[in-house]
PDB file of C-alpha atoms in Angstrom:
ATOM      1  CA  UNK A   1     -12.188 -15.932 -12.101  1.00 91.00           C
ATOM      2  CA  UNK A   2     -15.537 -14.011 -12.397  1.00 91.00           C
ATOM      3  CA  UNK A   3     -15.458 -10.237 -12.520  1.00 91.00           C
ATOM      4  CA  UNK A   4     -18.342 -10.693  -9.487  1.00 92.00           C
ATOM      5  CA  UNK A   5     -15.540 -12.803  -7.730  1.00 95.00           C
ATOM      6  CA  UNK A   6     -12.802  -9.802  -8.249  1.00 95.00           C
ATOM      7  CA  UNK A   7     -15.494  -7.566  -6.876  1.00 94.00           C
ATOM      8  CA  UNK A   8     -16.159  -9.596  -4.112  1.00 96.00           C
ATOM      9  CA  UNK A   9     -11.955  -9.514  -3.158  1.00 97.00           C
ATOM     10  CA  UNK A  10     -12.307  -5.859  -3.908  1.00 95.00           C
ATOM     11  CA  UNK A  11     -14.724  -5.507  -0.887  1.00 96.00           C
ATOM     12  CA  UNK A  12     -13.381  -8.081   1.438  1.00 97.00           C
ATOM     13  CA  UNK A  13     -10.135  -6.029   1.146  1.00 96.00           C
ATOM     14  CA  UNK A  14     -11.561  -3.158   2.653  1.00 93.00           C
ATOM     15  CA  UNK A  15     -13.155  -4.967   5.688  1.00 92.00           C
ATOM     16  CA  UNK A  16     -11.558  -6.675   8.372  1.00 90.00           C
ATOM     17  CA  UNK A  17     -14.592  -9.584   8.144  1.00 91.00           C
ATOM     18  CA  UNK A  18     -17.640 -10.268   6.277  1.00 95.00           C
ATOM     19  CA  UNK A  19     -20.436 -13.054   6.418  1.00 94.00           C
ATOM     20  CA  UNK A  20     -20.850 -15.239   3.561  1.00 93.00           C
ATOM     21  CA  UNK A  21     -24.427 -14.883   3.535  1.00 94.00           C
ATOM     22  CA  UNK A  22     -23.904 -11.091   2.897  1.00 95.00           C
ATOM     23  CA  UNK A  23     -21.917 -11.590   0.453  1.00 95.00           C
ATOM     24  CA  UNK A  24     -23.735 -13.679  -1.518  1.00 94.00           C
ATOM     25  CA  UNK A  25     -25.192 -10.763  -3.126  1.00 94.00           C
ATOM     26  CA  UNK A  26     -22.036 -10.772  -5.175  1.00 93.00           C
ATOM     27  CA  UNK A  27     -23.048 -13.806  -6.718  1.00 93.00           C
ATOM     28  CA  UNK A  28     -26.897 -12.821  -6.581  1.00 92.00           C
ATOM     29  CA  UNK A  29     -25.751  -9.927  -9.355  1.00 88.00           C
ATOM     30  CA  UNK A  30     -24.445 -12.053 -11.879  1.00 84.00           C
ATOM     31  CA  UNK A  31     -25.036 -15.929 -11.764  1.00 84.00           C
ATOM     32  CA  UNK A  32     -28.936 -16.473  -9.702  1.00 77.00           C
ATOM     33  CA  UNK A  33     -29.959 -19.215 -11.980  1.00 75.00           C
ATOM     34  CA  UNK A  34     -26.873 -20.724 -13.392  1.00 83.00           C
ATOM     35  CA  UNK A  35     -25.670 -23.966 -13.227  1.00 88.00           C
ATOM     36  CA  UNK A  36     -22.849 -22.853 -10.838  1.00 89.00           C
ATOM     37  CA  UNK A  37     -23.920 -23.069  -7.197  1.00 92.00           C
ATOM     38  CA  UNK A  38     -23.251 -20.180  -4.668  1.00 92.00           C
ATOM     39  CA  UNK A  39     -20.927 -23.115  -2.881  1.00 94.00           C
ATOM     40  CA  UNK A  40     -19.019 -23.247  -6.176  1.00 95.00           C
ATOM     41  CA  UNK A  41     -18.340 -19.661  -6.482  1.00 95.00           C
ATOM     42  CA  UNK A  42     -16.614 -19.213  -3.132  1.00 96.00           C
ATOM     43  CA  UNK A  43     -15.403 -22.594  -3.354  1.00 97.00           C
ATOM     44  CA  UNK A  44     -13.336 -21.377  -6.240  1.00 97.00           C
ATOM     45  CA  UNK A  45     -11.709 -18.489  -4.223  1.00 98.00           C
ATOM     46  CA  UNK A  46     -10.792 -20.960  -0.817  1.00 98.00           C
ATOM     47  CA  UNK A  47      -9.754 -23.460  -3.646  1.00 98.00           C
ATOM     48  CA  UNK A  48      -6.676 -20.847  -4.425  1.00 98.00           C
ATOM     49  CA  UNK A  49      -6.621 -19.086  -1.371  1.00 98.00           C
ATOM     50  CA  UNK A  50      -7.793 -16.110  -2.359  1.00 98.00           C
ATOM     51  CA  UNK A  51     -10.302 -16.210   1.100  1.00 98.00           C
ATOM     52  CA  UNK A  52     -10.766 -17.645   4.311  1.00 97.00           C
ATOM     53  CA  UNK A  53     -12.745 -19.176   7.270  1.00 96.00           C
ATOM     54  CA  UNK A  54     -12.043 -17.239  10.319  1.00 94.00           C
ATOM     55  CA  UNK A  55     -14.876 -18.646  12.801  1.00 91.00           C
ATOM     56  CA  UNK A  56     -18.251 -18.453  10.803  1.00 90.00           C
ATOM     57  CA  UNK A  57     -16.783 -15.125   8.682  1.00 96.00           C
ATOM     58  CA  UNK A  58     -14.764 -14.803   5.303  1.00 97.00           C
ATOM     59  CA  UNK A  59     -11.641 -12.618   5.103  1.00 97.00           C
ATOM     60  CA  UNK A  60      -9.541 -12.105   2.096  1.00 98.00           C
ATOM     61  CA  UNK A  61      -5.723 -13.826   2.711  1.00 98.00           C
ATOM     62  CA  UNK A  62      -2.620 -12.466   1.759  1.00 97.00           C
ATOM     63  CA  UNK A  63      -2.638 -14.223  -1.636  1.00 98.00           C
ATOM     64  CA  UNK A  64      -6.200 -12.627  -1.842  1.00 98.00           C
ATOM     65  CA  UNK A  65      -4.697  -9.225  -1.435  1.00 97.00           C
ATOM     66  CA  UNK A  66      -1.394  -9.815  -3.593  1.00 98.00           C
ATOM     67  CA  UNK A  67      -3.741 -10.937  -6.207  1.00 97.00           C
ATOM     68  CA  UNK A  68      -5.457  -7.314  -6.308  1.00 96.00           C
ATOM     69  CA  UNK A  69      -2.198  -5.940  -6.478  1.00 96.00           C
ATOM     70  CA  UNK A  70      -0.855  -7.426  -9.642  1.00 96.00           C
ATOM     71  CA  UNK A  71      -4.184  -7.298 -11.500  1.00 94.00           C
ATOM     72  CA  UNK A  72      -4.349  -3.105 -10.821  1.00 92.00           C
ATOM     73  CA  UNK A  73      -0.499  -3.130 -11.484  1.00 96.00           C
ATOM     74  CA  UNK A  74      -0.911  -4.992 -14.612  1.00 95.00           C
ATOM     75  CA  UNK A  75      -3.549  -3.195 -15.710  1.00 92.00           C
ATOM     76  CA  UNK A  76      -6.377  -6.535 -15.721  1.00 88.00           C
ATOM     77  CA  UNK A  77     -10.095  -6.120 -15.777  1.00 83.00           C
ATOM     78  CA  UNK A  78     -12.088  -6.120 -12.784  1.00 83.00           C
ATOM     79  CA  UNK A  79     -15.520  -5.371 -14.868  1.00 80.00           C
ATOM     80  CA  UNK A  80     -15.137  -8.772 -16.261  1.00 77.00           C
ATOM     81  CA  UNK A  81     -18.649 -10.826 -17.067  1.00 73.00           C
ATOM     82  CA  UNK A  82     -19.700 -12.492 -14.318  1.00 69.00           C
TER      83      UNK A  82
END
């Protein structure tokens, strides 16, 4: 998982919705001009079930939050590359 992508869980958690054009800027920061499509990237997080389609907006699922959790509680990086 990208640091960007942890960041991106990091402010879905706060929010009760968000659309995934605005948070595209997410991946706008760190990967505009990579091989790895803006599809990709958030493909990756519904892929594990990190996030979710709730009508046209993303929220963050329970996983998604539980996820946070351990990687504060385990002391992880969130300012990873990417």
């Amino acid at each position: 998982i990208f640091g960007s992508q942890l960041r991106l869980l990091q402010h879905l958690n706060g929010l009760p919705t968000e659309n995934a054009e605005t948070l595209k800027r997410f991946y706008e920061e760190k990967l505009t001009g990579s091989h790895y499509s803006y599809d990709d990237y958030l493909d990756y997080l519904f892929r594990y079930e990190l996030i979710t389609k709730v009508k046209e907006n993303i929220v963050i699922t329970m996983l998604g939050v539980d996820f946070l959790k351990y990687i504060v509680a385990t002391n992880k990086a969130i300012d990873k590359p990417l």
